[in-house]
Amino acid sequence: MQNFNIKELAKALGLSTSTVSRAFRDNSDISKETKERILAKAREFNYQPNHYASNLREQRSKTIAVIVPELANNFFSQAIHGIERVARDKGYHILIYATEDDYEKEVSFIRHLHNGRADGIIMSVSGEANDHTYLNELSQKRLPLVFFDRVYEDIITPRVITNDYDSSFSATEHLIKQGCKKIAYLVINKNLSIGKFRMQGYIDALAKYEIPFDDRLVVDCTNSYAKNNLILKRLLVDVGPDGVFTSVERLAFATYYACYDLNIQIPQQLRVIGFSSLEIAPLLNPSLTTVTQPATKIGIEAANLLFKMLEAPETVDPNEEIVLNSKLIKRRSTEK
Amino acid sequence: MQNFNIKELAKALGLSTSTVSRAFRDNSDISKETKERILAKAREFNYQPNHYASNLREQRSKTIAVIVPELANNFFSQAIHGIERVARDKGYHILIYATEDDYEKEVSFIRHLHNGRADGIIMSVSGEANDHTYLNELSQKRLPLVFFDRVYEDIITPRVITNDYDSSFSATEHLIKQGCKKIAYLVINKNLSIGKFRMQGYIDALAKYEIPFDDRLVVDCTNSYAKNNLILKRLLVDVGPDGVFTSVERLAFATYYACYDLNIQIPQQLRVIGFSSLEIAPLLNPSLTTVTQPATKIGIEAANLLFKMLEAPETVDPNEEIVLNSKLIKRRSTEK
DNA sequence: CATTCTTTTGTAATCGATTACTGTATCTTA
DNA sequence: TAAGATACAGTAATCGATTACAAAAGAATG
């Protein structure tokens, strides 16, 4: 099937393809009348310059790839929303990839993107990876990359993160001030930078108030709801913390469920605080005290940074790091 | 800057580009040894066939576009997750567009996609549109389109929806059985098919139990949190319903907030049920009775349907309609 | 050994848009 | 009026991969 292309349009107008092409781009010389005539005809036939032909010729795709661990997650969907807004304003399109925390998929996505499909990548890394050298292949080709939130520390590229250490310190301190003496820290992957920073804030806050660190209170959880439920119940029964600080939203929910199951009252018997982007945290039973990251803002900043790399690479320091502040929002789950 | 392309690779191997190209596609004849040799070399140089060149030549993009009203929404992020999974299995990529319920953006996205960027479209429509003819331009070009959840009734194309009428009937019936006599129905856009079907279920359930229909109880809300809060407070104070059925998740949350503000007890003074894909509905205060759509499944089915259209168009009836069942999950917000 | 068939590889046209270069028409100015 | 300037439009090469067709090499057959 023959498509309606620039040749057809040129023929219909009695012009050459070069003239028609010029009508769609601003830089070249073409008379106003001719341009109008061409654009009118194009609208009539609903003609759009073929994206693949122009990109092949121009060597850029006006597309950015967004790689995230999961989609059905408040933080990431808000961040993507921010990215999408910036991209649309710039006339860029976004490709979405979900790794589901699978290292193989992450590598495979990145490798695929070497084929010119995207001009740049915005990525929040999966937790499982150990060997990140595949990303350096990337930088050889200079495909611009921006990390957000979850980063690999050994890869040098601009990043947008939040003040995780401070937030964790404050969150832990808040629990302590509310009277907690045995505070558990729940994490999904201790090795990921984000887990480490958040944990350090927790540790240092304990130290400041001279609360001894107990590693039975640091619990490495999984992505499985059922397993987490078991792990948490065991923690609550065997170790018996009086406060819980969760490094990811999902673990705060898991804590609620475990408490419901065990008939433990929040906040009377257990105070809970967690990193979370849930907009309806006030509606929970009890309303959840959160460390809330500016998710949409993070997406916007990451996209802006990537566009800066695309438009003026020399102005971007590869070590550039934008740090946004999370907010500690106190609610009933940590009341005295 | 000269890219590393098929020519370079061919030169490095002392072969022609056609032979190299054949190594990357299964159908053609090429000796096993040569193929191995080529693939090994390609790995060494980290070569990937340029996506734009092959798509230009092959006239398909292995990409599908997903257009949704919003991203930061449980239902849509779960649906996209389902679509992404199917697409990845098929080796397809997905482009994401958020219309933010803006008709202009919807039209603009669709028009842009005429340029060969995507092989097909999966879409949940924005509510604002009245003139849908721009979609028919689409079908002239036969760019396959699948609707999911929110559809335009006047456009003939396959669709994946849920049994909204039945669900609404059941939801309303459930409220009635719990003793409600003055049930409000909250909707965002009455004209959208989804609003209509859901409303009809509500109306018919009232009729079955001989409860007179009162149009003051049907409230058209907005996308603005602040405005909805005012509208709902007015409803609760002036009209004083004893039950609320919300056609979208957000309005159930808005009802909770309004009740908190007015110190109205749920479920004692007001029972609430709503369409919602919120996974933590059990954690709300009180836990929310929901009509839960199988969001991920809807995404999977929509993607499967689109791939069927791409792979064997003749097997797909343009009027095909897949209807999945939502689940009514009873929780505390509708207890007696 | 000559002939035919099969396997493997190469040549060159093609996809659609862009743009450097070239050509033509119109306008200015001495 | 002639020479140069300016505005506009066309020709053809190019981006990188694919593939119909052609060619060459090797295998099989009488």
XYZ file of C-alpha atoms (C1' of nucleotides) in Angstrom:
732
model
C 0.000 0.000 0.000
C 1.379 3.324 -1.093
C 1.325 5.898 1.636
C 0.472 9.479 1.134
C 3.903 11.015 1.321
C 5.739 14.167 0.515
C 5.994 13.224 -3.147
C 2.266 12.850 -3.531
C 1.706 16.119 -1.773
C 4.272 17.828 -3.991
C 2.651 16.391 -7.078
C -0.796 17.509 -5.957
C 0.583 21.017 -5.543
C 2.724 21.067 -8.649
C 5.813 21.709 -6.533
C 8.979 19.830 -5.768
C 9.442 17.859 -2.572
C 12.124 20.209 -1.372
C 9.741 23.132 -1.439
C 7.131 21.168 0.399
C 9.631 20.060 2.983
C 10.697 23.634 3.523
C 7.152 24.609 4.372
C 7.360 22.371 7.432
C 10.601 23.808 8.721
C 11.200 27.408 9.650
C 14.792 28.051 8.698
C 14.634 27.929 4.938
C 13.544 30.464 2.369
C 10.141 30.028 0.935
C 7.507 32.592 0.030
C 4.726 33.119 2.487
C 2.046 32.359 -0.053
C 3.611 29.082 -1.143
C 4.030 28.049 2.451
C 0.394 28.783 3.231
C -0.718 26.913 0.167
C 1.342 23.887 1.118
C 0.217 23.815 4.725
C -3.406 24.159 3.672
C -3.106 21.255 1.275
C -1.333 19.222 3.939
C -4.183 19.780 6.355
C -6.622 18.805 3.669
C -4.909 15.475 3.103
C -4.012 15.176 6.772
C -0.393 14.813 5.810
C 2.304 14.512 8.473
C 5.976 14.210 7.542
C 7.004 10.623 8.165
C 8.661 10.443 11.499
C 11.077 7.680 10.629
C 12.265 9.279 7.452
C 12.951 12.609 9.095
C 14.611 11.073 12.082
C 16.791 8.925 9.910
C 17.833 11.970 8.026
C 18.176 14.258 11.021
C 19.716 11.695 13.307
C 17.532 12.425 16.252
C 14.238 11.065 17.349
C 12.643 13.738 19.506
C 11.898 10.932 21.877
C 13.124 10.185 25.352
C 12.993 6.876 27.131
C 11.848 6.571 30.712
C 12.886 3.458 32.581
C 11.344 2.760 35.975
C 11.159 -0.289 38.223
C 7.377 -0.306 38.303
C 4.417 1.578 36.944
C 1.662 0.869 39.421
C 3.317 2.964 42.099
C 2.344 6.441 43.213
C 5.839 7.812 43.202
C 6.703 6.666 39.710
C 3.406 7.512 38.123
C 3.646 11.028 39.505
C 7.245 11.335 38.347
C 6.316 10.124 34.875
C 3.529 12.635 34.840
C 6.101 15.377 35.481
C 8.380 14.070 32.761
C 5.510 13.813 30.322
C 4.542 17.431 30.858
C 8.007 18.751 30.159
C 8.459 16.460 27.185
C 5.200 17.503 25.627
C 6.060 21.175 25.982
C 9.294 20.492 24.139
C 7.529 18.531 21.440
C 9.138 15.304 22.583
C 7.526 11.926 22.977
C 8.191 9.483 25.776
C 8.746 5.761 25.674
C 8.020 3.896 28.889
C 9.780 0.799 30.121
C 9.096 -1.046 33.369
C 11.892 -3.275 34.603
C 9.884 -4.875 37.399
C 13.152 -4.782 39.327
C 14.609 -7.292 36.923
C 18.229 -6.647 36.082
C 18.036 -8.588 32.819
C 15.223 -6.394 31.591
C 17.052 -3.267 32.569
C 20.116 -4.289 30.592
C 18.015 -5.379 27.661
C 16.106 -2.079 27.534
C 19.268 -0.048 27.667
C 20.916 -2.081 24.958
C 17.908 -1.729 22.733
C 17.988 1.997 23.109
C 21.395 2.083 21.471
C 19.673 1.862 18.129
C 18.742 5.508 17.893
C 15.249 5.030 19.154
C 15.618 7.647 21.859
C 17.737 10.754 22.189
C 18.131 10.359 25.913
C 17.178 8.295 28.914
C 15.650 9.145 32.266
C 15.947 6.246 34.627
C 15.320 5.103 38.142
C 17.378 1.964 38.527
C 16.243 -1.477 39.553
C 17.587 -2.734 42.807
C 19.074 -6.007 41.728
C 22.004 -4.979 39.622
C 25.591 -5.435 40.620
C 27.417 -4.980 37.357
C 26.617 -1.599 35.900
C 29.273 -1.489 33.261
C 26.692 -1.944 30.567
C 25.770 1.642 31.268
C 29.218 2.776 30.357
C 28.811 1.337 26.908
C 26.048 3.859 26.847
C 28.226 6.773 27.695
C 30.704 5.781 24.990
C 27.956 6.552 22.571
C 27.070 9.605 24.603
C 23.418 8.835 24.836
C 22.493 11.312 27.548
C 21.293 9.740 30.756
C 19.720 11.220 33.869
C 19.081 9.214 37.011
C 16.281 10.045 39.381
C 15.628 8.851 42.900
C 17.247 5.434 42.645
C 20.750 5.766 41.281
C 23.912 3.745 40.830
C 26.657 5.518 42.677
C 29.413 4.133 40.481
C 27.994 5.583 37.280
C 28.831 9.200 36.648
C 25.867 11.002 35.173
C 23.575 13.833 36.262
C 20.914 12.940 38.794
C 17.907 14.243 40.639
C 17.475 12.935 44.136
C 15.951 13.944 47.430
C 17.585 14.701 50.744
C 17.146 11.138 51.900
C 19.674 11.204 54.687
C 18.139 14.269 56.296
C 14.602 13.008 55.827
C 15.436 9.702 57.417
C 17.196 11.410 60.263
C 14.144 13.615 60.859
C 11.738 10.727 60.532
C 13.640 8.678 63.076
C 14.046 11.661 65.337
C 10.328 12.278 65.131
C 9.617 8.727 66.287
C 12.079 9.119 69.134
C 10.470 12.369 70.231
C 7.117 10.642 70.191
C 8.515 8.235 72.739
C 9.752 5.303 70.652
C 12.729 3.393 71.997
C 12.774 0.349 69.761
C 12.509 1.577 66.220
C 12.520 -0.857 63.325
C 13.812 0.143 59.911
C 12.224 -1.640 56.955
C 13.948 -1.700 53.604
C 13.627 -3.570 50.329
C 17.194 -3.591 49.143
C 19.846 -2.579 51.610
C 22.517 -2.362 48.952
C 20.823 0.171 46.763
C 22.107 3.678 47.395
C 18.710 4.857 48.454
C 18.467 2.138 51.083
C 21.925 2.991 52.343
C 21.409 6.736 52.689
C 18.066 6.323 54.312
C 19.489 3.783 56.701
C 22.386 6.029 57.655
C 19.963 8.769 58.658
C 18.177 6.259 60.839
C 21.413 5.051 62.441
C 22.731 8.532 63.121
C 19.450 9.674 64.641
C 19.508 6.712 67.005
C 23.091 7.565 67.920
C 22.244 11.186 68.625
C 19.678 10.085 71.186
C 21.932 7.327 72.485
C 19.629 4.549 71.492
C 21.647 1.398 70.868
C 21.524 0.033 67.339
C 20.014 -3.443 67.144
C 20.332 -5.215 63.846
C 17.308 -7.384 64.514
C 15.385 -4.164 63.995
C 16.703 -3.687 60.479
C 14.569 -5.857 58.262
C 15.198 -6.605 54.611
C 11.879 -7.178 52.921
C 10.879 -8.408 49.484
C 8.593 -7.407 46.669
C 6.121 -10.103 47.601
C 3.178 -9.068 49.686
C 2.720 -12.515 51.249
C 6.350 -12.860 52.262
C 6.476 -9.384 53.725
C 3.398 -10.099 55.764
C 5.142 -13.090 57.362
C 8.384 -11.246 57.889
C 6.627 -8.328 59.532
C 4.467 -10.434 61.796
C 7.543 -12.256 62.975
C 9.245 -8.929 63.639
C 6.269 -7.536 65.529
C 5.827 -10.656 67.659
C 9.428 -11.730 68.244
C 11.268 -8.434 68.433
C 8.403 -6.159 69.394
C 9.386 -2.692 68.174
C 7.413 0.329 69.345
C 8.073 2.289 66.169
C 8.522 1.460 62.512
C 10.194 3.541 59.843
C 9.718 2.218 56.320
C 11.987 3.231 53.499
C 9.327 2.574 50.874
C 5.611 3.153 50.794
C 4.646 -0.442 50.249
C 6.218 -1.502 53.532
C 4.142 1.005 55.472
C 1.026 -0.584 54.015
C 2.396 -4.008 54.851
C 2.932 -2.854 58.425
C -0.674 -1.691 58.656
C -1.930 -5.035 57.392
C 0.298 -6.937 59.805
C -0.937 -4.805 62.701
C -4.548 -5.380 61.701
C -3.866 -9.114 61.640
C -2.168 -9.103 65.016
C -4.575 -6.611 66.514
C -1.817 -4.178 67.310
C -3.023 -0.596 67.715
C -1.374 2.169 65.720
C -0.176 4.514 67.155
C -0.831 3.427 70.743
C 1.287 0.263 70.551
C 3.268 0.979 67.434
C 4.057 4.244 65.703
C 4.545 4.149 61.954
C 6.188 6.544 59.565
C 7.120 5.879 55.982
C 8.392 7.301 52.735
C 5.272 7.641 50.653
C 3.772 9.597 47.789
C 0.259 8.542 48.576
C -2.017 11.496 48.180
C -4.684 10.083 50.422
C -2.434 9.325 53.379
C -4.803 11.443 55.519
C -7.592 8.975 54.782
C -5.819 5.920 56.169
C -6.762 4.308 59.432
C -4.968 5.840 61.185
C -3.794 8.624 58.915
C -0.180 7.925 58.005
C 2.737 10.128 58.896
C 4.821 10.339 55.751
C 8.055 11.512 54.309
C 6.695 12.717 51.017
C 9.005 13.208 48.064
C 8.089 15.858 45.507
C 7.527 13.191 42.894
C 6.129 15.309 40.094
C 8.808 17.932 40.706
C 11.502 15.266 40.538
C 10.180 14.192 37.160
C 10.108 17.774 35.928
C 13.639 18.478 37.117
C 14.972 15.258 35.638
C 13.388 16.072 32.299
C 14.712 19.630 32.374
C 18.170 18.316 33.115
C 17.999 15.881 30.244
C 16.862 18.580 27.857
C 19.718 20.756 29.007
C 22.049 17.887 28.108
C 20.416 17.547 24.728
C 20.400 21.230 23.907
C 23.644 22.401 25.441
C 25.716 19.432 26.565
C 28.712 21.590 27.442
C 26.745 23.403 30.140
C 26.007 20.249 32.101
C 28.478 18.897 34.610
C 28.344 15.068 34.529
C 28.462 15.159 38.301
C 25.524 17.523 38.511
C 23.205 16.547 41.298
C 19.918 18.235 41.994
C 18.718 17.607 45.512
C 15.080 18.312 46.298
C 13.643 18.279 49.778
C 11.053 15.824 50.959
C 8.455 16.887 53.474
C 7.797 15.247 56.785
C 4.051 15.369 57.274
C 2.956 14.402 60.767
C -0.307 12.550 61.109
C -2.022 10.227 63.525
C 0.129 7.145 62.990
C 2.892 8.687 65.045
C 0.830 10.465 67.662
C 1.626 9.954 71.333
C 29.720 12.375 13.681
C 29.671 9.119 11.795
C 27.761 6.405 13.572
C 28.789 2.832 13.701
C 26.395 1.400 11.188
C 25.825 -1.658 9.120
C 28.380 -0.539 6.563
C 31.133 -0.231 9.120
C 30.283 -3.619 10.496
C 30.262 -5.128 7.031
C 33.618 -3.585 6.269
C 35.098 -4.867 9.505
C 33.927 -8.350 8.543
C 34.821 -8.178 4.865
C 31.205 -8.826 3.938
C 28.460 -6.917 2.198
C 25.760 -5.081 4.099
C 23.107 -7.409 2.784
C 24.777 -10.399 4.352
C 25.129 -8.592 7.632
C 21.515 -7.520 7.552
C 20.451 -11.091 6.937
C 22.196 -12.213 10.081
C 19.765 -10.133 12.096
C 16.645 -11.525 10.512
C 15.575 -15.132 10.562
C 13.864 -15.616 7.255
C 16.777 -15.329 4.885
C 19.387 -17.843 3.822
C 22.768 -17.450 5.305
C 25.281 -20.018 6.467
C 25.361 -20.724 10.158
C 29.047 -19.909 10.467
C 28.730 -16.546 8.764
C 25.764 -15.690 10.913
C 27.633 -16.564 14.086
C 30.621 -14.578 12.981
C 28.489 -11.537 12.249
C 26.547 -11.694 15.491
C 29.745 -12.092 17.477
C 31.266 -9.062 15.847
C 28.074 -7.108 16.380
C 28.160 -7.884 20.075
C 31.773 -6.839 20.188
C 30.996 -3.423 18.732
C 27.664 -3.288 20.509
C 25.941 -2.773 17.185
C 22.157 -2.513 16.956
C 20.425 -2.029 13.605
C 19.204 1.537 13.434
C 15.604 1.574 14.365
C 14.593 4.443 12.138
C 16.231 3.039 9.062
C 14.609 -0.349 9.453
C 11.227 1.089 10.251
C 11.386 3.384 7.289
C 12.166 0.458 5.101
C 9.752 -1.969 6.703
C 6.948 0.510 7.153
C 6.187 -0.444 10.699
C 7.479 0.772 13.973
C 6.973 -2.042 16.441
C 5.583 0.624 18.698
C 2.145 1.206 20.078
C 0.812 4.413 21.496
C -1.150 4.520 24.708
C -3.313 7.562 25.309
C -4.890 8.053 28.708
C -6.546 10.986 30.462
C -4.143 10.913 33.381
C -1.126 9.037 34.641
C -1.226 9.567 38.369
C -4.277 7.373 38.766
C -4.413 3.835 40.065
C -6.651 2.533 37.353
C -4.599 3.877 34.474
C -1.219 3.038 35.887
C -2.344 -0.545 36.438
C -3.811 -0.716 32.952
C -0.612 0.642 31.437
C 1.293 -1.922 33.404
C -0.808 -4.640 31.751
C -0.277 -3.150 28.306
C 3.443 -2.834 28.891
C 3.752 -6.496 29.807
C 2.046 -7.708 26.663
C 3.942 -5.260 24.484
C 7.288 -6.296 25.904
C 6.543 -9.957 25.300
C 5.793 -9.122 21.687
C 8.943 -7.051 21.346
C 6.963 -3.858 21.037
C 7.642 -0.527 22.664
C 5.042 1.787 24.108
C 4.661 5.507 23.807
C 2.670 7.190 26.541
C 0.510 10.264 26.169
C -1.536 11.933 28.889
C -4.358 14.146 27.693
C -5.194 15.554 31.112
C -8.784 15.445 29.897
C -7.989 18.096 27.347
C -9.712 17.568 24.027
C -7.158 19.660 22.146
C -4.323 17.474 23.357
C -6.189 14.345 22.462
C -6.729 15.534 18.904
C -3.169 16.714 18.636
C -1.731 13.383 19.826
C -3.864 11.421 17.435
C -2.941 13.625 14.522
C 0.716 13.333 15.324
C 0.476 9.584 15.334
C -0.507 9.669 11.688
C 3.122 10.050 10.826
C 3.999 6.398 11.187
C 5.308 6.707 14.679
C 3.086 3.954 16.037
C 1.519 0.880 14.493
C -1.561 1.104 16.644
C -3.243 2.991 19.435
C -4.757 1.959 22.723
C -6.806 4.729 24.176
C -9.074 5.687 27.006
C -10.785 8.843 25.864
C -10.905 12.201 27.545
C -14.275 13.323 28.693
C -14.499 16.688 27.029
C -14.805 15.818 23.400
C -17.934 16.281 21.365
C -16.643 16.025 17.834
C -14.934 12.704 17.315
C -14.681 12.797 13.581
C -10.951 13.307 13.796
C -10.795 9.678 14.791
C -12.361 8.660 11.539
C -9.533 10.257 9.650
C -7.589 7.705 11.573
C -9.618 4.787 10.351
C -9.219 5.973 6.748
C -5.585 5.248 7.221
C -6.466 2.098 9.086
C -4.237 2.777 12.024
C -5.621 0.151 14.369
C -7.291 1.541 17.449
C -8.578 -0.111 20.598
C -10.581 1.710 23.231
C -10.534 0.702 26.836
C -12.785 1.700 29.693
C -13.738 5.151 28.472
C -14.993 4.969 24.919
C -16.756 7.085 22.340
C -19.907 5.284 21.365
C -20.086 6.842 17.923
C -16.713 5.512 16.840
C -16.691 1.951 15.618
C -13.591 0.168 16.802
C -12.858 -2.771 19.124
C -13.058 -2.054 22.817
C -12.442 -3.514 26.228
C -14.858 -2.390 28.906
C -16.324 -3.597 32.149
C -19.896 -4.483 33.034
C -20.547 -0.992 34.297
C -24.305 -1.130 34.209
C -24.450 -4.301 36.285
C -21.816 -3.086 38.705
C -23.631 0.154 39.267
C -26.893 -1.645 39.726
C -25.303 -3.942 42.317
C -23.548 -1.090 44.046
C -26.765 0.878 44.369
C -28.683 -2.217 45.410
C -26.066 -2.888 48.055
C -26.560 0.594 49.499
C -30.320 0.108 49.496
C -30.019 -3.213 51.286
C -27.850 -1.552 53.863
C -30.753 0.763 54.579
C -30.033 3.797 52.422
C -33.047 5.700 51.148
C -31.426 8.854 49.792
C -28.556 7.815 47.628
C -26.438 10.370 45.832
C -24.663 9.545 42.582
C -21.441 11.454 41.937
C -20.040 11.700 38.441
C -17.401 13.709 36.637
C -18.844 13.856 33.156
C -22.413 12.775 32.705
C -22.146 12.744 28.948
C -19.318 10.286 28.705
C -20.551 6.777 27.983
C -19.103 5.492 31.197
C -20.996 8.066 33.206
C -24.186 7.219 31.363
C -24.038 3.447 31.814
C -23.089 3.736 35.428
C -25.883 6.180 36.025
C -28.452 3.968 34.333
C -27.554 1.121 36.692
C -28.095 3.487 39.582
C -31.435 4.679 38.247
C -32.743 1.203 37.524
C -31.735 -0.082 40.950
C -33.618 2.770 42.579
C -36.645 1.954 40.440
C -36.542 -1.712 41.367
C -36.815 -0.790 45.034
C -39.340 1.960 44.320
C -37.139 4.733 45.532
C -38.047 7.946 43.736
C -35.324 9.466 41.600
C -34.270 12.914 42.776
C -32.031 14.870 40.465
C -30.610 16.930 43.278
C -28.891 13.703 44.257
C -27.084 13.409 40.942
C -24.064 15.642 41.217
C -21.755 16.567 38.396
C -18.290 17.154 39.827
C -15.088 18.530 38.401
C -11.437 17.620 38.250
C -10.573 20.219 40.843
C -10.213 19.020 44.390
C -11.161 22.392 45.897
C -14.316 22.770 43.838
C -15.433 19.221 44.541
C -14.974 19.784 48.227
C -17.379 22.727 48.097
C -19.861 20.921 45.895
C -19.894 17.893 48.153
C -20.207 19.842 51.365
C -23.168 21.669 49.913
C -24.715 18.358 48.897
C -24.176 16.834 52.321
C -25.541 19.814 54.167
C -28.373 20.946 51.886
C -29.663 17.675 50.471
C -28.454 15.296 53.165
C -28.099 11.921 51.468
C -27.635 8.788 53.582
C -25.611 7.000 50.920
C -23.143 8.002 48.218
C -22.181 6.094 45.132
C -19.221 7.569 43.240
C -18.563 6.732 39.631
C -14.862 7.447 39.969
C -12.344 6.815 42.704
C -11.398 10.416 43.241
C -14.927 11.343 44.246
C -14.982 8.712 46.969
C -11.886 10.302 48.449
C -13.480 13.703 48.100
C -16.510 12.396 49.973
C -14.287 11.157 52.801
C -12.598 14.531 53.083
C -15.910 16.353 53.061
C -17.258 14.068 55.795
C -14.139 14.622 57.902
C -14.614 18.367 57.508
C -18.299 18.232 58.442
C -17.801 15.620 61.125
C -20.169 13.207 59.442
C -19.594 9.586 60.453
C -19.098 6.946 57.759
C -20.912 4.554 57.676
C -23.237 5.460 60.579
C -24.528 8.680 59.008
C -23.456 8.154 55.424
C -22.588 4.992 53.550
C -20.073 5.277 50.738
C -19.283 3.024 47.822
C -17.208 3.879 44.798
C -15.558 2.634 41.666
C -11.910 2.334 42.645
C -8.733 0.492 41.813
C -7.067 1.435 45.032
C -5.213 -1.559 46.360
C -5.198 -0.287 49.895
C -8.920 0.371 50.147
C -8.940 -1.891 53.245
C -6.611 0.545 54.989
C -8.872 3.564 54.704
C -10.766 5.003 57.628
C -13.229 3.408 57.343
C -12.210 0.766 54.829
C -13.899 1.599 51.548
C -16.434 -0.586 49.812
C -15.413 -0.608 46.187
C -16.422 -1.654 42.749
C -13.018 -2.731 41.558
C -12.287 -3.038 37.873
C -9.694 -5.567 36.768
C -7.393 -2.773 35.605
C -4.317 -4.794 34.737
C -6.462 -7.389 32.981
C -8.163 -4.667 30.973
C -4.766 -3.446 29.814
C -3.707 -6.967 28.893
C -6.900 -7.655 26.961
C -6.734 -4.340 25.140
C -3.148 -5.022 24.117
C -3.997 -8.548 23.001
C -6.847 -7.205 20.935
C -4.614 -4.622 19.304
C -1.998 -7.239 18.463
C -4.695 -9.402 16.954
C -5.609 -6.442 14.755
C -1.994 -5.967 13.785
C -1.265 -9.604 13.085
C -4.534 -10.776 11.572
C -6.799 -7.818 10.889
C -9.373 -9.949 9.106
C -10.091 -11.947 12.269
C -11.146 -8.911 14.244
C -14.698 -7.624 14.085
C -14.630 -3.814 14.319
C -17.571 -4.084 16.678
C -15.752 -6.514 18.936
C -16.368 -5.721 22.541
C -14.700 -7.522 25.414
C -16.584 -7.090 28.647
C -14.794 -7.905 31.871
C -16.474 -8.074 35.232
C -15.744 -5.737 38.082
C -15.924 -6.965 41.635
C -18.036 -5.498 44.380
C -15.969 -5.713 47.532
C -17.906 -4.939 50.667
C -16.077 -3.183 53.451
C -16.836 -0.996 56.430
C -17.880 2.139 54.600
C -21.233 0.550 53.794
C -21.831 -1.390 57.002
C -25.133 -1.012 58.816
C 33.425 -33.705 -17.651
C 29.341 -30.991 -18.730
C 24.950 -29.753 -16.979
C 21.637 -28.649 -13.640
C 20.335 -27.546 -8.993
C 21.303 -25.567 -4.484
C 23.474 -22.638 -1.329
C 25.555 -18.505 -0.219
C 26.816 -13.809 -0.986
C 26.826 -9.319 -3.517
C 24.675 -5.290 -6.255
C 21.677 -1.820 -6.314
C 16.960 0.047 -5.727
C 14.021 1.404 -2.168
C 11.623 3.510 2.076
C 10.419 9.298 2.883
C 12.325 13.525 4.269
C 16.042 16.955 4.287
C 19.305 20.220 2.372
C 23.668 21.722 -0.167
C 24.053 23.259 -4.346
C 22.299 25.081 -8.597
C 19.260 27.494 -11.541
C 15.845 30.883 -12.807
C 13.048 34.911 -12.360
C 12.502 39.396 -10.533
C 14.269 43.592 -8.794
C 17.961 47.449 -8.123
C 21.024 50.585 -9.471
C 24.512 53.100 -12.110
C 20.281 48.628 -20.446
C 23.584 45.653 -18.224
C 25.407 43.794 -14.044
C 24.700 42.322 -9.671
C 21.594 41.314 -5.767
C 17.721 38.927 -4.032
C 13.937 35.651 -3.651
C 12.204 31.444 -4.693
C 12.158 26.669 -6.315
C 14.263 22.361 -8.246
C 17.928 18.458 -8.635
C 20.060 15.030 -6.535
C 22.790 13.111 -2.675
C 22.083 11.493 1.805
C 20.555 9.092 6.289
C 20.904 3.239 7.436
C 18.663 -0.987 6.713
C 16.216 -4.292 3.764
C 15.533 -7.311 -0.111
C 14.524 -8.505 -5.176
C 17.392 -9.947 -8.294
C 21.856 -11.404 -10.031
C 25.954 -13.810 -9.641
C 29.180 -17.009 -8.038
C 30.526 -21.103 -5.806
C 29.689 -25.687 -4.635
C 27.113 -30.152 -4.928
C 24.792 -33.617 -7.480
C 23.777 -36.214 -11.526
C 24.232 -38.712 -15.874
